[in-house]
PDB file of C-alpha atoms in Angstrom:
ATOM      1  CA  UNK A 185     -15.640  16.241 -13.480  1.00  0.00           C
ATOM      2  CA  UNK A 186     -15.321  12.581 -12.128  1.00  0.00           C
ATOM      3  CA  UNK A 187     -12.355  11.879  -9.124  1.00  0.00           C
ATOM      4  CA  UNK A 188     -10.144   9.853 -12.033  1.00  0.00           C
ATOM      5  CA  UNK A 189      -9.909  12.441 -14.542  1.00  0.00           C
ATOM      6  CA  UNK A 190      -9.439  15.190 -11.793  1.00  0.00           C
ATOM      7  CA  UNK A 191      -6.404  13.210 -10.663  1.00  0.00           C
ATOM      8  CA  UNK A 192      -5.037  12.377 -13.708  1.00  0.00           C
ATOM      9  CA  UNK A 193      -4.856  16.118 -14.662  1.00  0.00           C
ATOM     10  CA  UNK A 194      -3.536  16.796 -11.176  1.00  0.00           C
ATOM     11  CA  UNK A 195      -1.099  13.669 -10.827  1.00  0.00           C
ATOM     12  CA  UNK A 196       0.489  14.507 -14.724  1.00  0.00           C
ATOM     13  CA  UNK A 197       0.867  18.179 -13.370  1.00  0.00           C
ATOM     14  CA  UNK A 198       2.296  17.478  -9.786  1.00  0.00           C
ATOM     15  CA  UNK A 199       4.723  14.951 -11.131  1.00  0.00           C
ATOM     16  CA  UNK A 200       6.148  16.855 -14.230  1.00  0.00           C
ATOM     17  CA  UNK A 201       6.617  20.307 -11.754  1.00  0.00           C
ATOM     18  CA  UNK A 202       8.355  17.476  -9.364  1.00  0.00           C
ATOM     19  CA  UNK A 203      10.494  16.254 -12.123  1.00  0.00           C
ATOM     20  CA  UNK A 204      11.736  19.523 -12.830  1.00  0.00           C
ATOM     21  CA  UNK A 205      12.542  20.507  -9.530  1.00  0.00           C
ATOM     22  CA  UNK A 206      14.177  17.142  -8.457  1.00  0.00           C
ATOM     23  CA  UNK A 207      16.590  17.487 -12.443  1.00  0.00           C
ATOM     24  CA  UNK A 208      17.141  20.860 -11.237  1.00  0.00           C
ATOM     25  CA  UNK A 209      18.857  19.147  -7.806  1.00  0.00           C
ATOM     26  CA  UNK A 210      20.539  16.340  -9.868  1.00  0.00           C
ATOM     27  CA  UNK A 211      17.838  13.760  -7.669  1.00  0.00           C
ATOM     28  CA  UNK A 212      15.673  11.003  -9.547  1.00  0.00           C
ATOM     29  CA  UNK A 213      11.867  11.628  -9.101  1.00  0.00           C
ATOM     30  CA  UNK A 214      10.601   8.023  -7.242  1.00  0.00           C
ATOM     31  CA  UNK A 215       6.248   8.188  -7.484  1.00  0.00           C
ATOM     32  CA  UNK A 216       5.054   6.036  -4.691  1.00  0.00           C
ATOM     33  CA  UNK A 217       1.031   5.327  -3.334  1.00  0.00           C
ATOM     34  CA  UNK A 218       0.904   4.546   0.192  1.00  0.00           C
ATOM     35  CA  UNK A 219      -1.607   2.869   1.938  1.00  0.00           C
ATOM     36  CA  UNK A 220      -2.421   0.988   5.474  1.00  0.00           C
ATOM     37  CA  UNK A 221      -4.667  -2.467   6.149  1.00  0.00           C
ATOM     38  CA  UNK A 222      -5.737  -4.078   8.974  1.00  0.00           C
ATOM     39  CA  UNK A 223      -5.407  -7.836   9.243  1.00  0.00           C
ATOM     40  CA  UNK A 224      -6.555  -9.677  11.998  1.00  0.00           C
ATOM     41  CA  UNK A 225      -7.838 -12.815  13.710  1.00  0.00           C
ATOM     42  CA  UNK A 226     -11.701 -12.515  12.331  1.00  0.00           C
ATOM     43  CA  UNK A 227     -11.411 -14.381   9.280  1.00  0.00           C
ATOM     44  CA  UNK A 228     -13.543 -13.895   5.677  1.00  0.00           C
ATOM     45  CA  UNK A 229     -14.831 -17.419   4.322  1.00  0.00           C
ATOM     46  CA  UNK A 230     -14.217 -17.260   0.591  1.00  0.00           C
ATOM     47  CA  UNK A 231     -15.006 -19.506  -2.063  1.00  0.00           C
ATOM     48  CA  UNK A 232     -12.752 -22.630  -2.594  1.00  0.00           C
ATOM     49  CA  UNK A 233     -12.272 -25.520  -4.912  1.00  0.00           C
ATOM     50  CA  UNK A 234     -13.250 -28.655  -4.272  1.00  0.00           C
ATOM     51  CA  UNK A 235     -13.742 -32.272  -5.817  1.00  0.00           C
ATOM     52  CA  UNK A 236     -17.327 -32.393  -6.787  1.00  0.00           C
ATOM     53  CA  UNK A 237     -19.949 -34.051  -4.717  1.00  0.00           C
ATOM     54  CA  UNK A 238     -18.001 -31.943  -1.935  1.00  0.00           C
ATOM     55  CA  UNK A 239     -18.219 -29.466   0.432  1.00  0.00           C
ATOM     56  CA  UNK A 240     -15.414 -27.684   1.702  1.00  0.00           C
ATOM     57  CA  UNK A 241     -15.484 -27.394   5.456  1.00  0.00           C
ATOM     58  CA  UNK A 242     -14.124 -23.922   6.494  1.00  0.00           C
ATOM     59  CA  UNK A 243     -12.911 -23.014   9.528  1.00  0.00           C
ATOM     60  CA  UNK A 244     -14.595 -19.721  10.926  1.00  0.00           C
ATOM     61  CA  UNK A 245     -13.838 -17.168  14.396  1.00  0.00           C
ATOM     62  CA  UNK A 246     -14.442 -13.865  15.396  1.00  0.00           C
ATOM     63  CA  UNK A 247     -11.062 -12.960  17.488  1.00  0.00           C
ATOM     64  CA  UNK A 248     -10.972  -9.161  17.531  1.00  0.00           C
ATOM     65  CA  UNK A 249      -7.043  -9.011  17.570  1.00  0.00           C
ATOM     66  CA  UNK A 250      -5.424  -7.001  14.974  1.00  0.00           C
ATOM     67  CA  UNK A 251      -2.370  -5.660  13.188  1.00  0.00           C
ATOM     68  CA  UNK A 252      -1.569  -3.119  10.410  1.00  0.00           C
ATOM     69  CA  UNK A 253       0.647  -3.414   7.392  1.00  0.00           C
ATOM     70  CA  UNK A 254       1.853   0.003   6.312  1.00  0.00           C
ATOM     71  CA  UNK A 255       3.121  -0.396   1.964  1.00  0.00           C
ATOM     72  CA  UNK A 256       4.463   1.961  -0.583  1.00  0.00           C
ATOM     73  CA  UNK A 257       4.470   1.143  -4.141  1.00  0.00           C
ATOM     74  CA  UNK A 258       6.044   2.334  -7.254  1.00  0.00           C
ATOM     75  CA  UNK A 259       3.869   0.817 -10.065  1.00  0.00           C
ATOM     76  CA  UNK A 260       6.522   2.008 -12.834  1.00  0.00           C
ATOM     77  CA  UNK A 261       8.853  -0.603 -11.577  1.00  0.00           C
ATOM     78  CA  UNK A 262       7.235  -2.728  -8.971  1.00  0.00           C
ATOM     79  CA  UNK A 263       9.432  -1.736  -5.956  1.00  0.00           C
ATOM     80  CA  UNK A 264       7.361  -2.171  -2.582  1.00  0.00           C
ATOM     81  CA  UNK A 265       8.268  -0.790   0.308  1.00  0.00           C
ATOM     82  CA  UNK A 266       6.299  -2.121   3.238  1.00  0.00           C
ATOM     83  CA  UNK A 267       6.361  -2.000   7.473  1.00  0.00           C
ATOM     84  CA  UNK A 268       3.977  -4.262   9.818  1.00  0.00           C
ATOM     85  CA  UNK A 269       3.240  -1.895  13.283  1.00  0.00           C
ATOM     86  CA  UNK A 270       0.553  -2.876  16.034  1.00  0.00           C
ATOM     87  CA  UNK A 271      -1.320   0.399  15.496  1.00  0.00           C
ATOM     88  CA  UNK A 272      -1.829   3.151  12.799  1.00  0.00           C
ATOM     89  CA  UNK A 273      -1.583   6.708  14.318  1.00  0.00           C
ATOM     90  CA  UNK A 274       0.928   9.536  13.204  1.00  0.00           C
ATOM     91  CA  UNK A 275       4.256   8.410  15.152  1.00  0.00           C
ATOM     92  CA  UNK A 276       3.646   4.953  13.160  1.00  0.00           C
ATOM     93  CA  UNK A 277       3.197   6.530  10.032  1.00  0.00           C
ATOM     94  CA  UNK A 278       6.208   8.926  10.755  1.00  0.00           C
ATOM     95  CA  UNK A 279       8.327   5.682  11.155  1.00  0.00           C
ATOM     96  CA  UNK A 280       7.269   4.004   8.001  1.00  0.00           C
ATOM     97  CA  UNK A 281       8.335   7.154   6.123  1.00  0.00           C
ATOM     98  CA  UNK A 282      11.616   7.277   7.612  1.00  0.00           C
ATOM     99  CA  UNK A 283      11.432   3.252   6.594  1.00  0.00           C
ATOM    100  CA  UNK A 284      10.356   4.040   2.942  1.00  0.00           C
ATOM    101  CA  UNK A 285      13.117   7.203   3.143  1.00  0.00           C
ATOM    102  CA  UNK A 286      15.995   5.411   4.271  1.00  0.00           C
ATOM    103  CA  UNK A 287      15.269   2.376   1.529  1.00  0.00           C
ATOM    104  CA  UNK A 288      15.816   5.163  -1.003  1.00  0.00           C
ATOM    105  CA  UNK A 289      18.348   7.882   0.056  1.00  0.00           C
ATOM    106  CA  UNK A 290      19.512   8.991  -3.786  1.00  0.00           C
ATOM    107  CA  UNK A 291      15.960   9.366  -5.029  1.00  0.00           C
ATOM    108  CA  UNK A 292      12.831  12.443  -4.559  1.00  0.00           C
ATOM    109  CA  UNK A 293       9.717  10.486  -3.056  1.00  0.00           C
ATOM    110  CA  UNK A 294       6.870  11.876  -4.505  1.00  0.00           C
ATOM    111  CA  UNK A 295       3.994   9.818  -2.087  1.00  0.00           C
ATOM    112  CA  UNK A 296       0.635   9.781  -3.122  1.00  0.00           C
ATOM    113  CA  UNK A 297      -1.861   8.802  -0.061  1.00  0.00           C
ATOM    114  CA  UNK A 298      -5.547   8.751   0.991  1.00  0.00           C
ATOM    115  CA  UNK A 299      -6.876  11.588   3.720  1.00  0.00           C
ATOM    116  CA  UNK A 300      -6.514   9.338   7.037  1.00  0.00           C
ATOM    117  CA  UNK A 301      -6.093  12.180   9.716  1.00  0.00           C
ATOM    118  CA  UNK A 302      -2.729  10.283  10.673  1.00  0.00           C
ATOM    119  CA  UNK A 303      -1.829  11.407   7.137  1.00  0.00           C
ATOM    120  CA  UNK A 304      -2.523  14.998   7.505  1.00  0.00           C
ATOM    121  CA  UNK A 305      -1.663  14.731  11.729  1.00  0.00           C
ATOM    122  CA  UNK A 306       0.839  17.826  12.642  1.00  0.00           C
ATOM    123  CA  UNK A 307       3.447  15.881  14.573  1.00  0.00           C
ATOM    124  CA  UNK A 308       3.497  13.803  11.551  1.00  0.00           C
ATOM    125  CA  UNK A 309       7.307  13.856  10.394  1.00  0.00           C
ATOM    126  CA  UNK A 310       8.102  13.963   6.549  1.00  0.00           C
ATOM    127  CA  UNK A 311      11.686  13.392   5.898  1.00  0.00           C
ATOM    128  CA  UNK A 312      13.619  16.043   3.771  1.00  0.00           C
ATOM    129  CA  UNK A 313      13.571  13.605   0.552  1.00  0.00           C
ATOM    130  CA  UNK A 314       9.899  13.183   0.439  1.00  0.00           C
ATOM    131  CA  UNK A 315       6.841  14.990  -0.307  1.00  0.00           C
ATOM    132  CA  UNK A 316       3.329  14.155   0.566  1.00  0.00           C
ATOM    133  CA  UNK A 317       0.310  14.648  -1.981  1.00  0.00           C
ATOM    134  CA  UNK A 318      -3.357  13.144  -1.441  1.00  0.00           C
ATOM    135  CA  UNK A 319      -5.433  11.778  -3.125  1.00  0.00           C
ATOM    136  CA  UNK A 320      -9.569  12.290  -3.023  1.00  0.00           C
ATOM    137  CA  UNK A 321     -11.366   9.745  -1.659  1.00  0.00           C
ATOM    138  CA  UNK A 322     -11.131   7.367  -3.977  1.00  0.00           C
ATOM    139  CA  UNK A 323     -10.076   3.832  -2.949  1.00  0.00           C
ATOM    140  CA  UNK A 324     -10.053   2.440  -6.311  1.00  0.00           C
ATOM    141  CA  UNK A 325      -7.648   5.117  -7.314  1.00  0.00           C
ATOM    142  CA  UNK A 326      -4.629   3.622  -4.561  1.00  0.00           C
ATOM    143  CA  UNK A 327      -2.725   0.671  -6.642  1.00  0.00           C
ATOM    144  CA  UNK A 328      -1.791  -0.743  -2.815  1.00  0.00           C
ATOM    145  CA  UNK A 329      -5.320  -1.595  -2.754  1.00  0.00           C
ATOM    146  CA  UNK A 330      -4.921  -4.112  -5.129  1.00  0.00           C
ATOM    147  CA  UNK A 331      -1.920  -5.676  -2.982  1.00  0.00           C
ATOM    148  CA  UNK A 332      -4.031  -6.080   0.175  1.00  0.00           C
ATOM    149  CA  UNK A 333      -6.780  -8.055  -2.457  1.00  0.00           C
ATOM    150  CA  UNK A 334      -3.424  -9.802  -3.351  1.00  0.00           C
ATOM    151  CA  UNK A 335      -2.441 -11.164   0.405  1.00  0.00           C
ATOM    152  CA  UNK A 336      -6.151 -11.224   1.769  1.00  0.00           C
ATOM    153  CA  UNK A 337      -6.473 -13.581  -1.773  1.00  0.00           C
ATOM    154  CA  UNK A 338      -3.294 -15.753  -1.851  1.00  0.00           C
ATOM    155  CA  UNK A 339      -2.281 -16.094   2.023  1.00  0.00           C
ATOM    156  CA  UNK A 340      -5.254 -15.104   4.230  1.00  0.00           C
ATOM    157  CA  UNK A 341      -8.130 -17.072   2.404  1.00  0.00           C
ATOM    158  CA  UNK A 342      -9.914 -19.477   4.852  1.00  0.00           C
ATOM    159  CA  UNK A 343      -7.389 -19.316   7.064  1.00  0.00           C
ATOM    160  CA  UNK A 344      -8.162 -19.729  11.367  1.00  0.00           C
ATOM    161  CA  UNK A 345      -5.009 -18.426  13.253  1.00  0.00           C
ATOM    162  CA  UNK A 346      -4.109 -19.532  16.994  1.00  0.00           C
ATOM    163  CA  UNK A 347      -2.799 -16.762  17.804  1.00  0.00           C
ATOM    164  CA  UNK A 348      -2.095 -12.847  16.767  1.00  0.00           C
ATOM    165  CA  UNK A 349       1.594 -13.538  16.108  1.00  0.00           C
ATOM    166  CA  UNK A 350       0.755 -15.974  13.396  1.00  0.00           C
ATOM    167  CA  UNK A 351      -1.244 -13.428  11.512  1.00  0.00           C
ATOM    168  CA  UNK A 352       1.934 -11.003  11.997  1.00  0.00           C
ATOM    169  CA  UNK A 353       4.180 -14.169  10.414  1.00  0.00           C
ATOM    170  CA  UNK A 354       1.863 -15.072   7.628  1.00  0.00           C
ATOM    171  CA  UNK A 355       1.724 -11.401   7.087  1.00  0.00           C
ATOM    172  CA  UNK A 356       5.253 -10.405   6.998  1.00  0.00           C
ATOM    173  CA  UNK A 357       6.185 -13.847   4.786  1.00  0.00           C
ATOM    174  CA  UNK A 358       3.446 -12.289   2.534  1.00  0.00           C
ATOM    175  CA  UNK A 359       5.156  -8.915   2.254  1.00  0.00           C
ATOM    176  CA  UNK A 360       8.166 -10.245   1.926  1.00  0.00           C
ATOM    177  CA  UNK A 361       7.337 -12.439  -1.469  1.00  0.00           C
ATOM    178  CA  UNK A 362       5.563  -9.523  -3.222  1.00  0.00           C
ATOM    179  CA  UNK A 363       8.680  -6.867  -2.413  1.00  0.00           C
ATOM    180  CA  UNK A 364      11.137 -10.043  -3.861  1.00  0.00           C
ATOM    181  CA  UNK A 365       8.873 -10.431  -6.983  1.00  0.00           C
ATOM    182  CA  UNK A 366       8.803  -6.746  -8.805  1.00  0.00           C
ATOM    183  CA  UNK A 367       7.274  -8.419 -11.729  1.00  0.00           C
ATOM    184  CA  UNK A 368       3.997  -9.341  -9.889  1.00  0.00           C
ATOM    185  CA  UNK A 369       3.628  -5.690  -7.880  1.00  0.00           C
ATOM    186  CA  UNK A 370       4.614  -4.018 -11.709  1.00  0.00           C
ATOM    187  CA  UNK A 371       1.596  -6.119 -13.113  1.00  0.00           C
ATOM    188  CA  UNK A 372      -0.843  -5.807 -10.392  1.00  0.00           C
ATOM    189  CA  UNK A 373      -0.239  -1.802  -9.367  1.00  0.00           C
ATOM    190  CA  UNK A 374       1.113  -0.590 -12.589  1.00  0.00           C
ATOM    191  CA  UNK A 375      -2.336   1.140 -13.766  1.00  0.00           C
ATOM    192  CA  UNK A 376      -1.798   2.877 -17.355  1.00  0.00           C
ATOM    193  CA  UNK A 377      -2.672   6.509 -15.893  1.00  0.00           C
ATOM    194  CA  UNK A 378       0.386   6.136 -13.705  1.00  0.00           C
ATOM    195  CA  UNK A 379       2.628   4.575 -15.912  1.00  0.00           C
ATOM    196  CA  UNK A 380       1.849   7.361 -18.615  1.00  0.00           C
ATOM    197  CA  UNK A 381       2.507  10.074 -16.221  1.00  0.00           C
ATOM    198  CA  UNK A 382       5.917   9.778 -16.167  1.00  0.00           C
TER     199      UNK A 382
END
């Protein structure tokens, strides 16, 4: 049986027993993907418009500085939770869950995520209002995939940056637009096999 139709048996199953539970508590069920990126100073030329007869110039460097963008999405309404930390191991992750807790104290967070060993890391702490599920190894299959295309598309495109703390700005004014505009994260994360599950 293909990885999508595997998970969409699994994912209808997990979140109905979930739902249950959570009515049985008097809590609202919240279904979130989770997913990390790396952004850095090494930059990807991509194509460009330009008047014709012309060719772009594009600045280009290989700068091996980097920083990670931790995000949490709920495709059903376009809420995205998201955290920029200098490294991904399982006290960072443990603080973006407390993050993505905190932002949602009334509600069950039922996170779907990919098998990173920080994920699965025994010092990794869950808070009480959240439960952990993964997902196989499917990249296409993680909605916040779609939002890194999203930044790497709209605000990283032939872009040189001076310095590591610009790509940290440019990132975090990023984040910030996409968690302000629901409608965009609904459209771009809010795959029909999710939205049907609930």
């Amino acid at each position: 049986m293909p990885p999508r139709r595997r998970l969409l048996k699994k994912l209808a199953k997990i979140v109905e027993q979930e739902t249950v539970r959570q009515g049985h508590l008097g809590r609202q069920l919240r279904l979130m993907f989770q997913d990390e990126a790396r952004f850095g100073r090494i930059n990807d030329p991509r194509r460009c418009w330009a008047p014709k007869g012309c060719r772009p110039a594009v600045g280009m460097q290989i700068v091996r500085e980097y920083t990670y963008a931790f995000a949490a999405v709920s495709p059903h309404d376009g809420t995205l939770d998201s955290l920029v930390l200098p490294i991904v191991t399982a006290e960072a992750m443990s603080i973006f869950l407390e993050e993505v807790a905190r932002r949602h104290p009334e509600e069950f967070i039922l996170m779907f995520l990919d098998g990173a060993g920080w994920h699965r890391a025994t010092d990794l702490a869950v808070p009480g209002n959240m439960r952990l599920e993964a997902l196989p190894y499917s990249p296409q299959l993680n909605p916040v995939e779609h939002i890194w295309d999203e930044i790497r598309e709209k605000w990283f495109a032939n872009e040189v940056f001076n310095s590591l703390d610009a790509v940290e700005d440019r990132l975090v004014k990023a984040l910030v637009a996409l968690e302000n505009d629901q409608a965009l994260v609904a459209s771009t994360t809010g795959f029909d096999w999710i939205i049907n599950c609930l």
